[in-house]
Short mmCIF file of C-alpha atoms in Angstrom, two decimals:
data_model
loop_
_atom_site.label_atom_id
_atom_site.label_comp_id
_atom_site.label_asym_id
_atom_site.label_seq_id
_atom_site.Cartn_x
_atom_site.Cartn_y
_atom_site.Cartn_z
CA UNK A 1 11.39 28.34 -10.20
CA UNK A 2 10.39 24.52 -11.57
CA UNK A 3 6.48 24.95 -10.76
CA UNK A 4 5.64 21.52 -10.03
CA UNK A 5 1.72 19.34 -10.47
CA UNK A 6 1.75 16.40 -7.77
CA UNK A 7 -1.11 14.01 -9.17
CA UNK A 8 -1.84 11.77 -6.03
CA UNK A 9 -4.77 10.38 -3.96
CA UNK A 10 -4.41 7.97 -0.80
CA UNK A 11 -2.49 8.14 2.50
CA UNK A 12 1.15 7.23 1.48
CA UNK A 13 0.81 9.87 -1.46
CA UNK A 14 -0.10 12.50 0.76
CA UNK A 15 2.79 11.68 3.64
CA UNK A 16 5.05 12.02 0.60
CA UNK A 17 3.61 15.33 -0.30
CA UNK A 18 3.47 16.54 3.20
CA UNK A 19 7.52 15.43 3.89
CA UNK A 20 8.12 17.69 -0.12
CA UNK A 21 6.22 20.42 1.24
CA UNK A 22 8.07 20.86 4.52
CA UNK A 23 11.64 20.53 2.45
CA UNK A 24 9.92 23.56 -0.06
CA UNK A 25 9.76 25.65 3.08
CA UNK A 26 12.25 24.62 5.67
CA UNK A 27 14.13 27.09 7.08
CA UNK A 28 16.87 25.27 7.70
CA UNK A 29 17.35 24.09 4.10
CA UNK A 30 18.94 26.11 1.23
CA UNK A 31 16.32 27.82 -1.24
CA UNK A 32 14.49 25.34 -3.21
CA UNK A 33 14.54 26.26 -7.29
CA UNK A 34 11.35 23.97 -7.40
CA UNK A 35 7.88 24.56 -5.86
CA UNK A 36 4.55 22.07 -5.89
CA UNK A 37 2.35 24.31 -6.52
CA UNK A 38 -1.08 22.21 -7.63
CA UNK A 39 -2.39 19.09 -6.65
CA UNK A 40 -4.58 16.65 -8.88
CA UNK A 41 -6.62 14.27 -7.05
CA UNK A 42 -9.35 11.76 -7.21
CA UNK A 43 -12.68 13.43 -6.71
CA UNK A 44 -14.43 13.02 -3.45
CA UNK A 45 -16.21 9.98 -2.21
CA UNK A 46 -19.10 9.14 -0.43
CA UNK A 47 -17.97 7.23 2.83
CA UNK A 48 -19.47 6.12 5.86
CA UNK A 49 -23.16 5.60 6.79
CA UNK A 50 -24.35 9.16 6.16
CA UNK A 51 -22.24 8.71 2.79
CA UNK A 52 -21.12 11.90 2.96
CA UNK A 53 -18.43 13.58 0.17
CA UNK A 54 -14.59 12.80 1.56
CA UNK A 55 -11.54 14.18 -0.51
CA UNK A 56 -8.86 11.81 -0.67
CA UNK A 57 -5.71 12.23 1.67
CA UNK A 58 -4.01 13.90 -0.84
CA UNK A 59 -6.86 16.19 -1.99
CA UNK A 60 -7.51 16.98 2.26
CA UNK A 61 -3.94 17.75 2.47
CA UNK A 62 -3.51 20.13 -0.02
CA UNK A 63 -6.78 22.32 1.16
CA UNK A 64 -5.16 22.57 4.11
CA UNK A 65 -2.18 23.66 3.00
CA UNK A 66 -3.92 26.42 0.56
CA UNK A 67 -2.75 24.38 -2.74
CA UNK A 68 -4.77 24.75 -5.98
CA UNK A 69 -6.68 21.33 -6.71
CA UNK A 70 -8.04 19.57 -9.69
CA UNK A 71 -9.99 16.82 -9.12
CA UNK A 72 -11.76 15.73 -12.59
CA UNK A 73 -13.51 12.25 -13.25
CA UNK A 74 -11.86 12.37 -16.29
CA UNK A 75 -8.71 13.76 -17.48
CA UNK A 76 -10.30 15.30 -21.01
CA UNK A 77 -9.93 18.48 -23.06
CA UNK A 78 -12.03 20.46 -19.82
CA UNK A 79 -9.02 19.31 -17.37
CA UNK A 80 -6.31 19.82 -19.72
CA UNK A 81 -7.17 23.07 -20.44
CA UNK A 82 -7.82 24.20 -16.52
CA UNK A 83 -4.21 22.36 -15.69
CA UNK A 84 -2.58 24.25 -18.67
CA UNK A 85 -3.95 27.40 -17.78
CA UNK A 86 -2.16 27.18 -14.23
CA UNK A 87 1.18 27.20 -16.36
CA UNK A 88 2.97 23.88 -14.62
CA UNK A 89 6.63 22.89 -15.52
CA UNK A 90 6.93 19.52 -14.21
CA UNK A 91 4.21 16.87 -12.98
CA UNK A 92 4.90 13.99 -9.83
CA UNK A 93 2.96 11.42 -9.71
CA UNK A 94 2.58 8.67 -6.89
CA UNK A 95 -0.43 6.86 -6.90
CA UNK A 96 -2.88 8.98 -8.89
CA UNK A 97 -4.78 5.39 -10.50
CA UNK A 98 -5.39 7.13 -13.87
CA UNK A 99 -3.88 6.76 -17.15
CA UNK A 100 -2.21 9.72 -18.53
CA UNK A 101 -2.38 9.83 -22.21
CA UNK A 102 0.00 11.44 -24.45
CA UNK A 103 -1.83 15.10 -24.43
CA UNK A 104 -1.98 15.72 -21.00
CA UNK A 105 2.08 14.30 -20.48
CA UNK A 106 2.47 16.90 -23.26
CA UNK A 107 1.43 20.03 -20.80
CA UNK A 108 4.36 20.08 -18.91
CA UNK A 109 7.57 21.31 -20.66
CA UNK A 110 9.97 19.43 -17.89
CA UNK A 111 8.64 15.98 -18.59
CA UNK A 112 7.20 13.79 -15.44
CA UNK A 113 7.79 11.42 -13.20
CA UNK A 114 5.92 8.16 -11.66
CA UNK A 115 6.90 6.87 -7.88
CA UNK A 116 6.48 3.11 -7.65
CA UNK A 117 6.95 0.94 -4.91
CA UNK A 118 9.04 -1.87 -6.23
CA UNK A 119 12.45 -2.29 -7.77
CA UNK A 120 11.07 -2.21 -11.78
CA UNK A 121 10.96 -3.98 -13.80
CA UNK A 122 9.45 -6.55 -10.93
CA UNK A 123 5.65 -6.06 -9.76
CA UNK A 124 4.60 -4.06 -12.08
CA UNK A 125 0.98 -2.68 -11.84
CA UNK A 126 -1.19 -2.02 -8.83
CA UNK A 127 -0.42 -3.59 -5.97
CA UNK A 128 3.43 -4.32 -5.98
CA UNK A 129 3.73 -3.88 -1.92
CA UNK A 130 1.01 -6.37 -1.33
CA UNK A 131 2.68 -8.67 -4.07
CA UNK A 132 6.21 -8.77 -2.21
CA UNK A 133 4.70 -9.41 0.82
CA UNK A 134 2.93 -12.43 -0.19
CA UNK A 135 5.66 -13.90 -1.71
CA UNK A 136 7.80 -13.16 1.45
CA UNK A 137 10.59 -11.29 -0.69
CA UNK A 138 13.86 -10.26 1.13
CA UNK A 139 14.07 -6.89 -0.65
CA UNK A 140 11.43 -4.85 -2.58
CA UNK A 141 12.30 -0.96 -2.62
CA UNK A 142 10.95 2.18 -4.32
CA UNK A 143 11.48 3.53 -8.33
CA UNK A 144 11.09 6.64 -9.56
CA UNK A 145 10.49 6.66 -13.48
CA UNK A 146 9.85 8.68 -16.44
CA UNK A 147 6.46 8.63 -17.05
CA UNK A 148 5.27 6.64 -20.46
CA UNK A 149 2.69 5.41 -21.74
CA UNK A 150 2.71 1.66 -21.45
CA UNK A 151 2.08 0.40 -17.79
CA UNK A 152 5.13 0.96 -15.08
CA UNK A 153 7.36 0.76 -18.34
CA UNK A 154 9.48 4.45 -18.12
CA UNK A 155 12.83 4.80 -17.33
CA UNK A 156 14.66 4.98 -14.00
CA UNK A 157 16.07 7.91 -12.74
CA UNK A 158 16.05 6.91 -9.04
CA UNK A 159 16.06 3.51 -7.39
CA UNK A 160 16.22 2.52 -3.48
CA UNK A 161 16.52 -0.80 -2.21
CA UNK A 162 14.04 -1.79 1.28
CA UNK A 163 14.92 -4.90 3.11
CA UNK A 164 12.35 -6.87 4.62
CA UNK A 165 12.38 -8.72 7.51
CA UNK A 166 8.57 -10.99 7.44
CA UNK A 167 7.02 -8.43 9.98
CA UNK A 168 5.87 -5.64 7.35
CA UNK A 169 2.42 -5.39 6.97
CA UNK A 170 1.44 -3.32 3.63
CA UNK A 171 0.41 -0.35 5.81
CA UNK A 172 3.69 -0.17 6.89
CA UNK A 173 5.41 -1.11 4.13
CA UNK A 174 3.61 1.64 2.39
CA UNK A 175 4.22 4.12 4.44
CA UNK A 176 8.23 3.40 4.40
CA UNK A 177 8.25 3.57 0.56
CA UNK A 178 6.63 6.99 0.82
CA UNK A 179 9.05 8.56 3.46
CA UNK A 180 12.15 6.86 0.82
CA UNK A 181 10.20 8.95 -2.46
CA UNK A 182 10.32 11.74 -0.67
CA UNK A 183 13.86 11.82 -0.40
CA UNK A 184 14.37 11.04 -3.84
CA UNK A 185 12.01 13.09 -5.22
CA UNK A 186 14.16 16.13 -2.92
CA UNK A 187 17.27 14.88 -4.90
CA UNK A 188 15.50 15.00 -8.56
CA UNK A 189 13.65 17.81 -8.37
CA UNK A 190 16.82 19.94 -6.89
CA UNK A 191 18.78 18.36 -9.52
CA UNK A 192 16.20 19.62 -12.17
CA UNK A 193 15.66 22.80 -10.91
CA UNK A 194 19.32 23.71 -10.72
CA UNK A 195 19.46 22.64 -14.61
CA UNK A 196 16.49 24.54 -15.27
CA UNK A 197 14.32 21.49 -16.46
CA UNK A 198 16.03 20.57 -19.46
CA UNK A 199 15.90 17.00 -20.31
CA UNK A 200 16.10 15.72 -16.60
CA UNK A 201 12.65 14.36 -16.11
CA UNK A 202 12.63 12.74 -19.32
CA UNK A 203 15.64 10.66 -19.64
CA UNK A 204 17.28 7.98 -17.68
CA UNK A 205 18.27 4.24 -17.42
CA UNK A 206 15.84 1.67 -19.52
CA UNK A 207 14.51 -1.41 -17.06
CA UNK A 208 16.71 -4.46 -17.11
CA UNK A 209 15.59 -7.74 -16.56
CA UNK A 210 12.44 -9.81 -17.06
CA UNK A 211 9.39 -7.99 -16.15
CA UNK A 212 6.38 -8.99 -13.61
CA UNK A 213 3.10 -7.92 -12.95
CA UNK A 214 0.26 -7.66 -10.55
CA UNK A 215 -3.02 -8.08 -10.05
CA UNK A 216 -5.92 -5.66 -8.46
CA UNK A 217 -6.91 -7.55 -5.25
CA UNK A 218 -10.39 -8.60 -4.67
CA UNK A 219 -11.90 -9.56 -1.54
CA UNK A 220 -12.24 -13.01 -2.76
CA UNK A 221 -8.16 -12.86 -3.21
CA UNK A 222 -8.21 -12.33 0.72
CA UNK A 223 -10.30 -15.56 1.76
CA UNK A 224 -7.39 -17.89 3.72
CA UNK A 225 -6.18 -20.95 2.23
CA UNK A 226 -5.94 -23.35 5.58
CA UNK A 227 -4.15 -25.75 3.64
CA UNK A 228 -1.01 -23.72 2.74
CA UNK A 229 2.01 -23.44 5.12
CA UNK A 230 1.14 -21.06 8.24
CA UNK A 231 4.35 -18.75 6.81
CA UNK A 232 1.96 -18.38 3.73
CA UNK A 233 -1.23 -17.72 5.58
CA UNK A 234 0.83 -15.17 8.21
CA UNK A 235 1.92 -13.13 5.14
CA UNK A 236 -1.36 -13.33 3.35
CA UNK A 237 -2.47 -11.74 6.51
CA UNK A 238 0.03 -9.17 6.43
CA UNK A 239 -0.34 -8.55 2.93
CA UNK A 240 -3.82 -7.93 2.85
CA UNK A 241 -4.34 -5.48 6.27
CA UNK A 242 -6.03 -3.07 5.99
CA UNK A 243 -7.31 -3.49 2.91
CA UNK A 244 -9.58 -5.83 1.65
CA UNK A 245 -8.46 -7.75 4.82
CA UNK A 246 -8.03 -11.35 5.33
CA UNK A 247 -10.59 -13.72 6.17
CA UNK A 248 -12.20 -16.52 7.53
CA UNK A 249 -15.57 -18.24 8.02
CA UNK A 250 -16.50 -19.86 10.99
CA UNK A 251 -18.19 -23.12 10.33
CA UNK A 252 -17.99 -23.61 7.03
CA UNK A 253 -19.07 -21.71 3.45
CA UNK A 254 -22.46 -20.40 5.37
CA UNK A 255 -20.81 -19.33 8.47
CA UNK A 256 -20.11 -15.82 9.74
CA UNK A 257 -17.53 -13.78 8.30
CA UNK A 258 -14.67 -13.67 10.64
CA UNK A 259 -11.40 -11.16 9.48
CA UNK A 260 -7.55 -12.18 10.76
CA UNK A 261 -6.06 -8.84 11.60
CA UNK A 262 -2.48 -10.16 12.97
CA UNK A 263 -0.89 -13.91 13.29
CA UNK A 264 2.38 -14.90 13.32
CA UNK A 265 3.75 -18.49 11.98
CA UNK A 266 5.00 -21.11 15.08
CA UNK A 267 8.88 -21.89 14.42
CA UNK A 268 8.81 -25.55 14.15
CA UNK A 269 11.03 -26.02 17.63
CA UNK A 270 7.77 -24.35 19.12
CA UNK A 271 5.57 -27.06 18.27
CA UNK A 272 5.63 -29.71 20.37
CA UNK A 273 5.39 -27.59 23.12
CA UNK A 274 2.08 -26.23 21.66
CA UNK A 275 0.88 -29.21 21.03
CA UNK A 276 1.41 -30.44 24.90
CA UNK A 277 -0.06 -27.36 26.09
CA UNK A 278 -3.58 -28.07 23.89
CA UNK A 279 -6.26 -30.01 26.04
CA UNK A 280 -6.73 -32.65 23.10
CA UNK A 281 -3.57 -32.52 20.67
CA UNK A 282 -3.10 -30.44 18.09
CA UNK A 283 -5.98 -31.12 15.60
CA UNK A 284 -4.82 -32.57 12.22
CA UNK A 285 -7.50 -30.75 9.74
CA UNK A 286 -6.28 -27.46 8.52
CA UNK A 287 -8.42 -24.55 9.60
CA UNK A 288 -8.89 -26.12 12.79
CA UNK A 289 -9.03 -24.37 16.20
CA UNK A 290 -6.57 -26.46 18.18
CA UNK A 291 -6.00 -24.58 20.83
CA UNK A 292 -6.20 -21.26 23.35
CA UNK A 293 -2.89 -20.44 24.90
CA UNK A 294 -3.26 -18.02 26.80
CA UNK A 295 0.48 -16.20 26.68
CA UNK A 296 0.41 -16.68 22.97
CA UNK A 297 -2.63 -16.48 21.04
CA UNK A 298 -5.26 -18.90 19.62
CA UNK A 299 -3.58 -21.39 17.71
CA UNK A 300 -5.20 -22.65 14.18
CA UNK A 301 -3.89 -25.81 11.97
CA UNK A 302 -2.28 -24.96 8.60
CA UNK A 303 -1.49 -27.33 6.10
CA UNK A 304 2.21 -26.97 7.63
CA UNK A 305 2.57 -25.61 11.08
CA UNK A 306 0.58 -23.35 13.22
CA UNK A 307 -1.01 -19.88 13.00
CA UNK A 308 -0.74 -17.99 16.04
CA UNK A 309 -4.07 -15.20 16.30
CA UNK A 310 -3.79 -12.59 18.19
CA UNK A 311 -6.36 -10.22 16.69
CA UNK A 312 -9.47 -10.71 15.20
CA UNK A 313 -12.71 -9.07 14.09
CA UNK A 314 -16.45 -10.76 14.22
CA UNK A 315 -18.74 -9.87 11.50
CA UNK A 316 -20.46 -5.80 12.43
CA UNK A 317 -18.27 -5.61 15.24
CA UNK A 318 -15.05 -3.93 16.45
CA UNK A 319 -11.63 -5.76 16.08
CA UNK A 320 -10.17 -7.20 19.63
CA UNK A 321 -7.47 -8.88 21.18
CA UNK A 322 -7.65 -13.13 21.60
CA UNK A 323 -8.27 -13.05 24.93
CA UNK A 324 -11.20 -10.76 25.05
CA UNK A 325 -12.38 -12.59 22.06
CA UNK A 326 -12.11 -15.78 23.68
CA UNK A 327 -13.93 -14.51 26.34
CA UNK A 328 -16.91 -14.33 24.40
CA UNK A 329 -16.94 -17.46 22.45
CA UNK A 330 -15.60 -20.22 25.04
CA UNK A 331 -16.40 -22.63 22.44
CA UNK A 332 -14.41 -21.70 20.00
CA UNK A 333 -11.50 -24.96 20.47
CA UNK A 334 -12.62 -27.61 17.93
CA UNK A 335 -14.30 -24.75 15.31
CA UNK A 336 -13.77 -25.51 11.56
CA UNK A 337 -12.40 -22.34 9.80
CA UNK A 338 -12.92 -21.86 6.03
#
């Protein structure tokens, strides 16, 4: 039995741990040589306005599902002896955000294995989903690689393209990546386990091609350009939902915070009939409120085209549709966005 570590913390790492467990114990699947039997997680965090302690998804998960947990701040001699002292084989790692230097890779005798969402050697680094989203890729997919030491830089022992069609958001995009590592990971890991271990986590294909990286995304990162094309700005929206989310200020630098939760870009052919439909003409500055159509949304100048809002979120309050947000700020045709 390959006694498996899975080093994880938000909500895509846990759905992938969730779909390994249920494979582990399905009763409709052939005995599994492999078993995750630990999980180690980010500690807790304070969150919400009583700022009280909440394990990460993965962390949550795995007390309910009566896994051992290590959660350190710091992966030092302390950790490394509690992990080693559990006697693990193997170690899985999808989104743990810690470095794993060469002592700790050395407690597991089966090697390890990182889960990235991108096709590696492109986007390495943090936030590759956001990343192919905001350059409106075609493609993007998920890698699993040998864990190393340099940054997204191991080998590939599993690779599965994702096409993409300009509707994902990274939520969702996310959360298809994770369902796709699962299924790899099933493949690997019964691979391994039927060769007990040897060698199988620690060797496979180098990267070809030139690589890329990304960024960690600030909120600033998430303030709307007006000027670019509304394709840009649509995906920029997309890209950054739920988190940091993109926004907006209404009236100018001083003005109140206002967040974009979904838009879609006009198709050219659909802009002169917007622009008959608005009381005064389309406006010509971008960030401009042109118009409120009421079948499609509230319809904002770009540099090229038009962004069509159909939720949004004030500053303190709860997000709402346009037309209940409308309803509240008749005004808001001719408002300066920026």
């Amino acid at each position: 039995m390959l006694k498996i570590l899975y080093a994880g913390s938000p909500a895509p790492a846990a759905t992938t741990l969730k779909l390994l467990l249920d494979k582990s114990v399905s009763q409709d699947q052939k005995a599994r040589d492999w078993q995750i039997a630990g999980v180690l997680t980010n500690p807790p965090s304070a969150k919400g306005r009583r700022k009280e302690l909440t394990p990460t998804a993965v962390g949550a998960l795995a007390q309910e599902c009566g896994l051992q947990v290590f959660c350190p701040q710091k992966l030092d001699a302390e950790a490394r002896e509690q992990i080693a002292a559990a006697g693990f084989d193997a170690l899985v790692c999808f989104a743990y955000r810690k470095i794993f230097g060469p002592k700790f890779l050395s407690l597991f005798r089966a090697g390890g294995v990182n889960v990235h969402p991108s096709l590696l050697p492109k986007y390495r680094g943090a936030t590759p989903v956001p990343a192919a989203i905001l350059n409106c890729d075609q493609q993007t997919g998920v890698t699993v690689q040998t864990l190393a030491l340099g940054m997204d830089e191991g080998e590939i022992l599993a690779q599965q393209a994702i096409a993409l069609d300009g509707t994902e958001t990274t939520d969702s995009l996310l959360e298809t990546s994770a369902q796709i590592a699962a299924g790899l990971l099933q493949d690997l890991l019964d691979k391994v386990a039927s060769d007990d271990g040897s060698q199988a986590l620690q060797k496979g294909r180098p990267q070809e091609g030139e690589p890329s990286y990304t960024k960690t995304i600030a909120k600033e990162d998430a303030l709307i350009d007006w000027t670019a094309p509304a394709s840009k700005v649509a995906a920029a929206i997309r890209a950054y939902t739920s988190e940091p989310g993109a926004w907006t200020r209404i009236g100018g630098e001083t003005g109140e915070t206002l967040k974009i939760l979904k838009a879609v870009a006009l198709e050219d052919d659909c802009l002169q009939a917007q622009e008959a439909a608005a009381p005064s003409g389309l406006a010509t500055v971008p960030g401009t409120v042109a118009a409120f159509d009421k079948k499609r949304g509230i319809l904002v100048k770009c540099g090229h085209g038009i962004l069509c809002v159909t939720e949004l979120q004030r500053q303190q309050k709860n997000a709402m549709g346009y037309k209940d947000f409308m309803n509240g700020a008749r005004d808001f045709v001719g408002t300066r966005l920026g």
